[in-house]
mmCIF file with all atom_site columns, C-alpha atoms in Angstrom:
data_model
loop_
_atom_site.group_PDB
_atom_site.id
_atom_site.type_symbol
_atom_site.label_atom_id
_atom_site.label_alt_id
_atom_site.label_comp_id
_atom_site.label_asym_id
_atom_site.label_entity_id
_atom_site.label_seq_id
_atom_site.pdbx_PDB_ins_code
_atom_site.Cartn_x
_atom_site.Cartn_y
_atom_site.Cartn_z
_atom_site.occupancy
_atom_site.B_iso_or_equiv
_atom_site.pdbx_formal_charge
_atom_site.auth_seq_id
_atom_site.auth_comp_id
_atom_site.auth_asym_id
_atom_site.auth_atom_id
_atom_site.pdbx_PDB_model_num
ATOM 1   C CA . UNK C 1 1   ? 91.620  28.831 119.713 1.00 87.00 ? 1   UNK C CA 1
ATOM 2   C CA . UNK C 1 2   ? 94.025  31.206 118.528 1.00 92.00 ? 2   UNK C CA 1
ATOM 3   C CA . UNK C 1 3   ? 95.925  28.768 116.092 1.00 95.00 ? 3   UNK C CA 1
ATOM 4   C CA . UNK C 1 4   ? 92.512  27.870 114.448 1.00 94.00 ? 4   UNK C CA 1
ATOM 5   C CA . UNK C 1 5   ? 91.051  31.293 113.885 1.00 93.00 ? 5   UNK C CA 1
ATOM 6   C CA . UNK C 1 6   ? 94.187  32.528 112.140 1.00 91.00 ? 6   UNK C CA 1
ATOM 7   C CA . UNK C 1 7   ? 95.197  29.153 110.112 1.00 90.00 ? 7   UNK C CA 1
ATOM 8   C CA . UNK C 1 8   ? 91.831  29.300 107.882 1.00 84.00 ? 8   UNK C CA 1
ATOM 9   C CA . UNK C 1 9   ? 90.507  32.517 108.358 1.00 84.00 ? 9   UNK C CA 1
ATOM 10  C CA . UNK C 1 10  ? 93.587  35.111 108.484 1.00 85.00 ? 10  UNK C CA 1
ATOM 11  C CA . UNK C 1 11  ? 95.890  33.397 107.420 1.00 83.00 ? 11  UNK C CA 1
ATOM 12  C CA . UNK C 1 12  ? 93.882  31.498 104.862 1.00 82.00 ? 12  UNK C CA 1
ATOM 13  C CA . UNK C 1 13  ? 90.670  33.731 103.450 1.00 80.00 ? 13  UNK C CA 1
ATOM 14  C CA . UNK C 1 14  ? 91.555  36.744 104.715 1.00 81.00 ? 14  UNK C CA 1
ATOM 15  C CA . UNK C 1 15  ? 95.239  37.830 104.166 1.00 79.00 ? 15  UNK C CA 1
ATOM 16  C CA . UNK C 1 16  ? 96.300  35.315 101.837 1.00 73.00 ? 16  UNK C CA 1
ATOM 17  C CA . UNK C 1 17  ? 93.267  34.444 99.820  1.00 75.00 ? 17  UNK C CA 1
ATOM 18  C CA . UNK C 1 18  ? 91.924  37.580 99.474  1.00 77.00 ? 18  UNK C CA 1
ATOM 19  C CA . UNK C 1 19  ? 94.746  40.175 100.281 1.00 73.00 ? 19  UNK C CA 1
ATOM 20  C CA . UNK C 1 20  ? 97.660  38.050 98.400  1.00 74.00 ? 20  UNK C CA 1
ATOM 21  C CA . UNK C 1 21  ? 95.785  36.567 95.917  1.00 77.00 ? 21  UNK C CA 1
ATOM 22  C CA . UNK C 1 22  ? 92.823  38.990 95.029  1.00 76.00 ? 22  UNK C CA 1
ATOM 23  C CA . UNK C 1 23  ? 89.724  36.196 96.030  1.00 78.00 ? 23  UNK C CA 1
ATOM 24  C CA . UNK C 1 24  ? 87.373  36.619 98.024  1.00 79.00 ? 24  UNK C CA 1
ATOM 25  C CA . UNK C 1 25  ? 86.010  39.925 96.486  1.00 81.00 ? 25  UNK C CA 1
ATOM 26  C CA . UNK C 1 26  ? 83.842  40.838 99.492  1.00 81.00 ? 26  UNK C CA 1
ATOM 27  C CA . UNK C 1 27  ? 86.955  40.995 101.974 1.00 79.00 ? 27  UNK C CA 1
ATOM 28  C CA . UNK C 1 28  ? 89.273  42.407 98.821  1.00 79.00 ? 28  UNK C CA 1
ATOM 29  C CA . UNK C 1 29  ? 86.654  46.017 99.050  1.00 80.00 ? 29  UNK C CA 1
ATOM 30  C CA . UNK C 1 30  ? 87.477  45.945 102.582 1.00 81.00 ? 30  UNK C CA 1
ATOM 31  C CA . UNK C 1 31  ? 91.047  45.628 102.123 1.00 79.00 ? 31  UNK C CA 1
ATOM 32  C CA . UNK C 1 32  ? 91.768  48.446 99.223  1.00 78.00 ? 32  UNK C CA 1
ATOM 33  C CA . UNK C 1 33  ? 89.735  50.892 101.742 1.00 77.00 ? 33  UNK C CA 1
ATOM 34  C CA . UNK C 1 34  ? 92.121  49.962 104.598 1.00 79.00 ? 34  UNK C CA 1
ATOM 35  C CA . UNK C 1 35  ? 94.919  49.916 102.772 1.00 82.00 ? 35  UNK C CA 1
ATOM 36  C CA . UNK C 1 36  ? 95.815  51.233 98.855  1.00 80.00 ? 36  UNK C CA 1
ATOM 37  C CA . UNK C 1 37  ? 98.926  48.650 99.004  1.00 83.00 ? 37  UNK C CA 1
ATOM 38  C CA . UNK C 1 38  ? 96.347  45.686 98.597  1.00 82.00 ? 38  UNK C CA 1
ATOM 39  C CA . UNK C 1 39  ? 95.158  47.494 95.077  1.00 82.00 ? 39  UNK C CA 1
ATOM 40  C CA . UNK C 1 40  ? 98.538  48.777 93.789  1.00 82.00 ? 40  UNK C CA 1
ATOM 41  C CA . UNK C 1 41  ? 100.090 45.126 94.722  1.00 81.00 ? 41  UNK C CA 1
ATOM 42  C CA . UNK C 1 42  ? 102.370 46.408 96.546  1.00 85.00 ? 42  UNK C CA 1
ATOM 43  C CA . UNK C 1 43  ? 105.463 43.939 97.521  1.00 88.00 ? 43  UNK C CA 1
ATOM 44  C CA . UNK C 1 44  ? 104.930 44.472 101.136 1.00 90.00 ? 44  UNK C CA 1
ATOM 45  C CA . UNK C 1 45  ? 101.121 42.830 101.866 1.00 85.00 ? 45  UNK C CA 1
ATOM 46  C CA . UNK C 1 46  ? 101.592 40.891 98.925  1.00 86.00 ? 46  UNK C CA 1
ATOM 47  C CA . UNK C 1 47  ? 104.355 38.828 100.660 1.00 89.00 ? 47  UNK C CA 1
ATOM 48  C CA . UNK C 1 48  ? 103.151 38.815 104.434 1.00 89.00 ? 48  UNK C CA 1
ATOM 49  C CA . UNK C 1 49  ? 100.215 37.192 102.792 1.00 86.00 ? 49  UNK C CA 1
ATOM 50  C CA . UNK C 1 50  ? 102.038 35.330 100.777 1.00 88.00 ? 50  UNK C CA 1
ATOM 51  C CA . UNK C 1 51  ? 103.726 34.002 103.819 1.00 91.00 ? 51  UNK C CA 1
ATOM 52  C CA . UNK C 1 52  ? 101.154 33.242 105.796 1.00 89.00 ? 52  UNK C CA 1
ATOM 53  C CA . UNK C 1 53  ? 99.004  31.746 102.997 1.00 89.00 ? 53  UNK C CA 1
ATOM 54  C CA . UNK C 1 54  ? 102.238 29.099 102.655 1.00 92.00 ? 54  UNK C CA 1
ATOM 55  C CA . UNK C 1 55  ? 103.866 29.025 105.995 1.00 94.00 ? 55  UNK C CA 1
ATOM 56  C CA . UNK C 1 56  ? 101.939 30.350 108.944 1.00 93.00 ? 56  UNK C CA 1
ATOM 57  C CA . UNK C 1 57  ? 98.565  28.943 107.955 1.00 94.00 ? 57  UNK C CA 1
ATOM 58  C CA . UNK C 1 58  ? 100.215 24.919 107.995 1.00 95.00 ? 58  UNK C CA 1
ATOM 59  C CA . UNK C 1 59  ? 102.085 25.781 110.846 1.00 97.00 ? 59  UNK C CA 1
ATOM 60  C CA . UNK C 1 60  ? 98.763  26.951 113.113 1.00 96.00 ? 60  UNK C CA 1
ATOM 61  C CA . UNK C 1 61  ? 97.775  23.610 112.281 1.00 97.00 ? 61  UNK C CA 1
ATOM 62  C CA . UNK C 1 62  ? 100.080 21.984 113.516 1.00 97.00 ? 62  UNK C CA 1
ATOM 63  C CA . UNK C 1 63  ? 100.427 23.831 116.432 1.00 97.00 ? 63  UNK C CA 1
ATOM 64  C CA . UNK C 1 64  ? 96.880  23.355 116.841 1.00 97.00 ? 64  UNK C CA 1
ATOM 65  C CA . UNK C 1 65  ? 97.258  19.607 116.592 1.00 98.00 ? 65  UNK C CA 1
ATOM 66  C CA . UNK C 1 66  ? 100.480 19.829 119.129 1.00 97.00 ? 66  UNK C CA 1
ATOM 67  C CA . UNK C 1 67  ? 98.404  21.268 121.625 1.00 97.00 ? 67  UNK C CA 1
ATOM 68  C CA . UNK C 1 68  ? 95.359  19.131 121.224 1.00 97.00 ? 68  UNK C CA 1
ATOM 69  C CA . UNK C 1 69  ? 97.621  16.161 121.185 1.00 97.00 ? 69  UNK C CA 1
ATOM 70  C CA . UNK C 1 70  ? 99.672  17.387 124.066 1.00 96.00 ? 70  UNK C CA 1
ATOM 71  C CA . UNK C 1 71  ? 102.804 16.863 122.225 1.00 96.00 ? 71  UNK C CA 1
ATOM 72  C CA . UNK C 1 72  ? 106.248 17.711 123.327 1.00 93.00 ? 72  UNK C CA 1
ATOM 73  C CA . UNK C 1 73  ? 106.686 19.969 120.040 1.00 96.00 ? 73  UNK C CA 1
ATOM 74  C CA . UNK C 1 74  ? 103.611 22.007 121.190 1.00 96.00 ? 74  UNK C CA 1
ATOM 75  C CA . UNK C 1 75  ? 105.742 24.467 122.879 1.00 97.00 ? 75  UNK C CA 1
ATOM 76  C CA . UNK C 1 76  ? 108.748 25.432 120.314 1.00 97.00 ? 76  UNK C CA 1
ATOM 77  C CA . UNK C 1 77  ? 105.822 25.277 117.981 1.00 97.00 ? 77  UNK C CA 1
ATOM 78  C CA . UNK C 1 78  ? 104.483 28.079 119.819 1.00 97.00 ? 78  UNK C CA 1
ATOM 79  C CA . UNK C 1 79  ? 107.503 30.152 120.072 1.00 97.00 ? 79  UNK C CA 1
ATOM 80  C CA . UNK C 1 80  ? 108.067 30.078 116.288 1.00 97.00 ? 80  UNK C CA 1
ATOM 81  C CA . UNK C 1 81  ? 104.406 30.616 115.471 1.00 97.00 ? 81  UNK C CA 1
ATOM 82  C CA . UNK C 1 82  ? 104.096 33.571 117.739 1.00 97.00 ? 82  UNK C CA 1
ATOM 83  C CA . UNK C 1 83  ? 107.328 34.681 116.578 1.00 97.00 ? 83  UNK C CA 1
ATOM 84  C CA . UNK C 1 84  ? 106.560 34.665 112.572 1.00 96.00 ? 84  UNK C CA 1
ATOM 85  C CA . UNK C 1 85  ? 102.888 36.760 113.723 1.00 95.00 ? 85  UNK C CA 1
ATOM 86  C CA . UNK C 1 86  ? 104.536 39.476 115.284 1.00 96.00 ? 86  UNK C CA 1
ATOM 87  C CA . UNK C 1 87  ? 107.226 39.782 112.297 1.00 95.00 ? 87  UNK C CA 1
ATOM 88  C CA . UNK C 1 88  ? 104.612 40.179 109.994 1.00 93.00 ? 88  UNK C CA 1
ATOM 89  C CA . UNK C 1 89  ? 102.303 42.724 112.101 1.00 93.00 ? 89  UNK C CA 1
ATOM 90  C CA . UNK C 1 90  ? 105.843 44.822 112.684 1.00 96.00 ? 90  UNK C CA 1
ATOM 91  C CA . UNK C 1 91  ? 107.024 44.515 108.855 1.00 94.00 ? 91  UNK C CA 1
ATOM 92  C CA . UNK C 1 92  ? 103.115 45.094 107.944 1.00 90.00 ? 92  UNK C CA 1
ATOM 93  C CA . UNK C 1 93  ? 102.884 48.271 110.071 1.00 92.00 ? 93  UNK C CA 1
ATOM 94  C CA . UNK C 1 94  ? 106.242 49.616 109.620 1.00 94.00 ? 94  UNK C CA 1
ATOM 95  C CA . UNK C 1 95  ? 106.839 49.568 106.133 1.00 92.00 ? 95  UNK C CA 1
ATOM 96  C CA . UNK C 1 96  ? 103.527 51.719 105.942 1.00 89.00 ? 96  UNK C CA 1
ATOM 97  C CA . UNK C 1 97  ? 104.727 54.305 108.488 1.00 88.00 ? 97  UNK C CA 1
ATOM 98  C CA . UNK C 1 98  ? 108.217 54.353 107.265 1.00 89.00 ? 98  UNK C CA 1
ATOM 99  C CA . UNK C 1 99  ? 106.940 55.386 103.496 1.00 85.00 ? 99  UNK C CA 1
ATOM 100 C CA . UNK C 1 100 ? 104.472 57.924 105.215 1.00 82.00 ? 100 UNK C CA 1
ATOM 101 C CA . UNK C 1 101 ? 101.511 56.479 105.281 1.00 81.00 ? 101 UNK C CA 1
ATOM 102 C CA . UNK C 1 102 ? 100.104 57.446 102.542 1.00 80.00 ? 102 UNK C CA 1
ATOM 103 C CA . UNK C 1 103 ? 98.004  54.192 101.391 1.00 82.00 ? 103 UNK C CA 1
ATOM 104 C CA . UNK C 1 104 ? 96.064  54.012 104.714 1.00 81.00 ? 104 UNK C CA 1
ATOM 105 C CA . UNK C 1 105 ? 92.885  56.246 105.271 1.00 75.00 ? 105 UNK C CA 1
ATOM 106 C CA . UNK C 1 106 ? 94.873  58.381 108.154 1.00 65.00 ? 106 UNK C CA 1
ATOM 107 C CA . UNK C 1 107 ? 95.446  61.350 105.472 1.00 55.00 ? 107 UNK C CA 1
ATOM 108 C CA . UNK C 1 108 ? 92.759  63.505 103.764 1.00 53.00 ? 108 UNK C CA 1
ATOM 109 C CA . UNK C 1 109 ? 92.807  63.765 101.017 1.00 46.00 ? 109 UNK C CA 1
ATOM 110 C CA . UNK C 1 110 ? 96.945  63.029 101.136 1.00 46.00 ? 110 UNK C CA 1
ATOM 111 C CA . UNK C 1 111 ? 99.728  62.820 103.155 1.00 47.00 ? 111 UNK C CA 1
ATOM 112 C CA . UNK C 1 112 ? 101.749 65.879 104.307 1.00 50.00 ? 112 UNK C CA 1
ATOM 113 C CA . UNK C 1 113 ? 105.586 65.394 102.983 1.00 56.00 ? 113 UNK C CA 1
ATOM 114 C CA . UNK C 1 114 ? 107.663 65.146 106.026 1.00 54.00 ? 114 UNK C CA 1
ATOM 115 C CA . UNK C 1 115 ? 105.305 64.380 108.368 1.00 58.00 ? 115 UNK C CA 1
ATOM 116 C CA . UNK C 1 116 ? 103.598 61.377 108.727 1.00 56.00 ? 116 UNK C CA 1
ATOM 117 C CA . UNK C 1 117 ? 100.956 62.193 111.542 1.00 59.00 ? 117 UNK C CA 1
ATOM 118 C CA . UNK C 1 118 ? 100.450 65.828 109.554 1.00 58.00 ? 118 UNK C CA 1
ATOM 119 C CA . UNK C 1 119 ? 96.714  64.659 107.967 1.00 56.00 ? 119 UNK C CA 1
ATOM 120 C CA . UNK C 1 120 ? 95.089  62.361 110.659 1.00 60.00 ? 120 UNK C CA 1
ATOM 121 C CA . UNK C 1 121 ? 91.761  63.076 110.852 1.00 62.00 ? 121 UNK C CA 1
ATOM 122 C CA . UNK C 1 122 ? 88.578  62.110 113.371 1.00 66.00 ? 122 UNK C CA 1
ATOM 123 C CA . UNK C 1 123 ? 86.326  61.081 110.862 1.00 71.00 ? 123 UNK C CA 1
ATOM 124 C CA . UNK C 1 124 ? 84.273  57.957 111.229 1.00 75.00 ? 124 UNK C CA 1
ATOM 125 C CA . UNK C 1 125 ? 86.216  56.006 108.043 1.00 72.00 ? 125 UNK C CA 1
ATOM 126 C CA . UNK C 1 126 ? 89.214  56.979 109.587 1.00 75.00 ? 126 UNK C CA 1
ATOM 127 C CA . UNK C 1 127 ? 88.492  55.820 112.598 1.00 78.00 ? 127 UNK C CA 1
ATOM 128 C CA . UNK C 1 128 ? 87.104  52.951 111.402 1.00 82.00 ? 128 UNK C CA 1
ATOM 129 C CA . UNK C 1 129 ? 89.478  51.947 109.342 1.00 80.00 ? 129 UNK C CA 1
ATOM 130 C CA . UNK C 1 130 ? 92.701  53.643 110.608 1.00 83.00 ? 130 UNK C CA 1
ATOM 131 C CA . UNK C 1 131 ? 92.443  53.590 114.246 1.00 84.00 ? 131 UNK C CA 1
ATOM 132 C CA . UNK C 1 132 ? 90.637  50.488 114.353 1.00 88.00 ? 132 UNK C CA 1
ATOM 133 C CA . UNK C 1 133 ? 91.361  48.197 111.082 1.00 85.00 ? 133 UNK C CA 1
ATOM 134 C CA . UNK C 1 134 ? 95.178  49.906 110.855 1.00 87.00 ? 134 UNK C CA 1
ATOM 135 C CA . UNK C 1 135 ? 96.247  50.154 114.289 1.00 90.00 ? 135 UNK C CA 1
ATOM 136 C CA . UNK C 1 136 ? 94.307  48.309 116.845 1.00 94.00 ? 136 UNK C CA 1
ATOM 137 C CA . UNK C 1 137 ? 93.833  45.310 114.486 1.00 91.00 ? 137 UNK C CA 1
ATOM 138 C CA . UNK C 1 138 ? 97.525  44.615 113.334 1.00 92.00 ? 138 UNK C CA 1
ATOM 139 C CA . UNK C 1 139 ? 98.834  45.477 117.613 1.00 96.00 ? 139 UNK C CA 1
ATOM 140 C CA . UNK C 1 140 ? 96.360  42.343 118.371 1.00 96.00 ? 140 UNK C CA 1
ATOM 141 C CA . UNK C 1 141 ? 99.182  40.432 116.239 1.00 94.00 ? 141 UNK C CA 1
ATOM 142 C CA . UNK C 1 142 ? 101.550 41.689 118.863 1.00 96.00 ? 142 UNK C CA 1
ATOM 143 C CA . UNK C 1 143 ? 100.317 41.868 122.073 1.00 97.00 ? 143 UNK C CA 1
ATOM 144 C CA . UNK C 1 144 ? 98.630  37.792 121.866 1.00 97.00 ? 144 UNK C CA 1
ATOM 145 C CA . UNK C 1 145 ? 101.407 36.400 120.538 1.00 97.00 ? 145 UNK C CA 1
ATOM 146 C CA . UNK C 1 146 ? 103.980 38.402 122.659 1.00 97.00 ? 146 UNK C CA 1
ATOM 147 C CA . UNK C 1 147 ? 101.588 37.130 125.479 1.00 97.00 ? 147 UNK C CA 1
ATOM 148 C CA . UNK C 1 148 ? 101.440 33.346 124.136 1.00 97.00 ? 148 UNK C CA 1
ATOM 149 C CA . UNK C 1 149 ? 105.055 33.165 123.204 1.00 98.00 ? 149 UNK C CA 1
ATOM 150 C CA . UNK C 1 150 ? 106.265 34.440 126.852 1.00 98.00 ? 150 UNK C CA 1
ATOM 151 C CA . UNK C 1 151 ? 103.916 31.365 128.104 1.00 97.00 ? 151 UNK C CA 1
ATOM 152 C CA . UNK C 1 152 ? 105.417 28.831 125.635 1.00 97.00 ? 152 UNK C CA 1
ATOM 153 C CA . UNK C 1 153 ? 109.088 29.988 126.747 1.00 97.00 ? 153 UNK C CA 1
ATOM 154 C CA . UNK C 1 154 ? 108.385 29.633 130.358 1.00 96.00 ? 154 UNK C CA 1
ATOM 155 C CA . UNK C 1 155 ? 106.886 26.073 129.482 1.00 95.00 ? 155 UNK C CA 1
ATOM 156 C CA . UNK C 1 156 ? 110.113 25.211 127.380 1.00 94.00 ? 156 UNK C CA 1
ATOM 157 C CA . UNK C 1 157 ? 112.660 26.596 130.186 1.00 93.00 ? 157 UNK C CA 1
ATOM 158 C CA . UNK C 1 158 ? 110.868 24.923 132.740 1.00 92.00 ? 158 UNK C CA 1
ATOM 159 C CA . UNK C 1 159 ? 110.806 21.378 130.691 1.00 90.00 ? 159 UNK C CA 1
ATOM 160 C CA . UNK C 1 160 ? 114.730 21.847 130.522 1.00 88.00 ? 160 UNK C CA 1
ATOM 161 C CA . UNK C 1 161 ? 115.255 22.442 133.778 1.00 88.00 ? 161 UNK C CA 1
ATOM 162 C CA . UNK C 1 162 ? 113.581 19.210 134.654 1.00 85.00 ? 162 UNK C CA 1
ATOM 163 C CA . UNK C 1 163 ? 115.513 17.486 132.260 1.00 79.00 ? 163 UNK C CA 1
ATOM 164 C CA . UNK C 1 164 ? 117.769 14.469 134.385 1.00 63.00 ? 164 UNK C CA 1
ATOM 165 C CA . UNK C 1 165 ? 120.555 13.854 131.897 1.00 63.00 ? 165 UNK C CA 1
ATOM 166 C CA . UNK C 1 166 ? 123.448 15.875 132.366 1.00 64.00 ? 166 UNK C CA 1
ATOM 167 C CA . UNK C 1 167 ? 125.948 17.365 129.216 1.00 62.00 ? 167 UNK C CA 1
ATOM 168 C CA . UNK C 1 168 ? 129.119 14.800 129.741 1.00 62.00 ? 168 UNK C CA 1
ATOM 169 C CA . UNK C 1 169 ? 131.600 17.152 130.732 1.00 62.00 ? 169 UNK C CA 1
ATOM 170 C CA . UNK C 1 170 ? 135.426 17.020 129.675 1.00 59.00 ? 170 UNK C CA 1
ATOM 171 C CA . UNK C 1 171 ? 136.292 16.022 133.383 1.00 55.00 ? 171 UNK C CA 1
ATOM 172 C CA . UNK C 1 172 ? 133.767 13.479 133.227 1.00 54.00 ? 172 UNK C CA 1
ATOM 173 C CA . UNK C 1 173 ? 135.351 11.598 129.802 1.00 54.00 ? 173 UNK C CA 1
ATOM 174 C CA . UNK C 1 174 ? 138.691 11.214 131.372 1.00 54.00 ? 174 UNK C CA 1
ATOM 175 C CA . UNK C 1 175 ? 137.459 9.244  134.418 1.00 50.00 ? 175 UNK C CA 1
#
């Protein structure tokens, strides 16, 4: 399940144990060869991590348990969730593009001022780490949550359009 994988192992171990905090040194070397933010501690990773390390990884769980338990919360649970994972991937990503992207492994040996596609190389690090780790990883934080949150919205719309009770109308008090 979605919520599961990400509570304890993105969320917990990966991002905000070991990309936040520095502890897990294993996935840290992986990190600071994706990404030279992770060993400059740069503000950025440091508090997407930080945020899902305090916020998002609870909230999974609970989501997790919403759905599990079938509970009526299981759906706005769902549309915040999703909502807080593709915030992160876009301020993740962006940041990194806006400054030039020049503490990812997309320019050899650095970045060309001005442009911030002017280095990208086919190399198997690069694609490894840019294409793949960079790119493809941090979209899957947009396209399954975009997918899960348009499912949790349909489920919410459609509970209150079932709804019975009626909003007492101005008309209606004066009778």
């Amino acid at each position: 399940e979605w919520y599961w994988w990400n509570a304890w192992l993105y969320h917990g171990v990966m991002d905000g144990a070991s990309g936040s905090l520095q502890g897990v040194p294993v996935v840290i070397s992986q990190y600071q060869i994706l990404d030279r933010r992770f060993i400059n501690h740069h503000s950025v990773p440091w508090t997407v991590g930080m945020i899902e390390l305090i916020l998002m990884q609870p909230l999974c769980l609970w989501t997790l348990y919403a759905i599990v338990t079938k509970s009526p919360y299981r759906f706005p649970l769902e549309c915040v969730v999703t909502t807080l994972h593709m915030m992160g991937a876009v301020i993740f990503v962006a940041a990194e593009v806006y400054e030039g992207q020049f503490n990812v492994p997309a320019l050899d040996p650095i970045g060309v001022e001005g442009n911030r596609f002017g280095n990208v190389k086919w190399s198997h690090d690069q694609f490894v780490y840019y294409w793949f780790g960079f790119w493809i990883c941090n979209s899957i934080w947009i396209v399954v949550p975009l997918y899960r949150l348009q499912r949790a919205m349909q489920e919410c719309a459609r509970a209150l359009a079932s709804t019975t009770t009626t909003w007492p109308t101005t008309a209606a008090k004066k009778d």
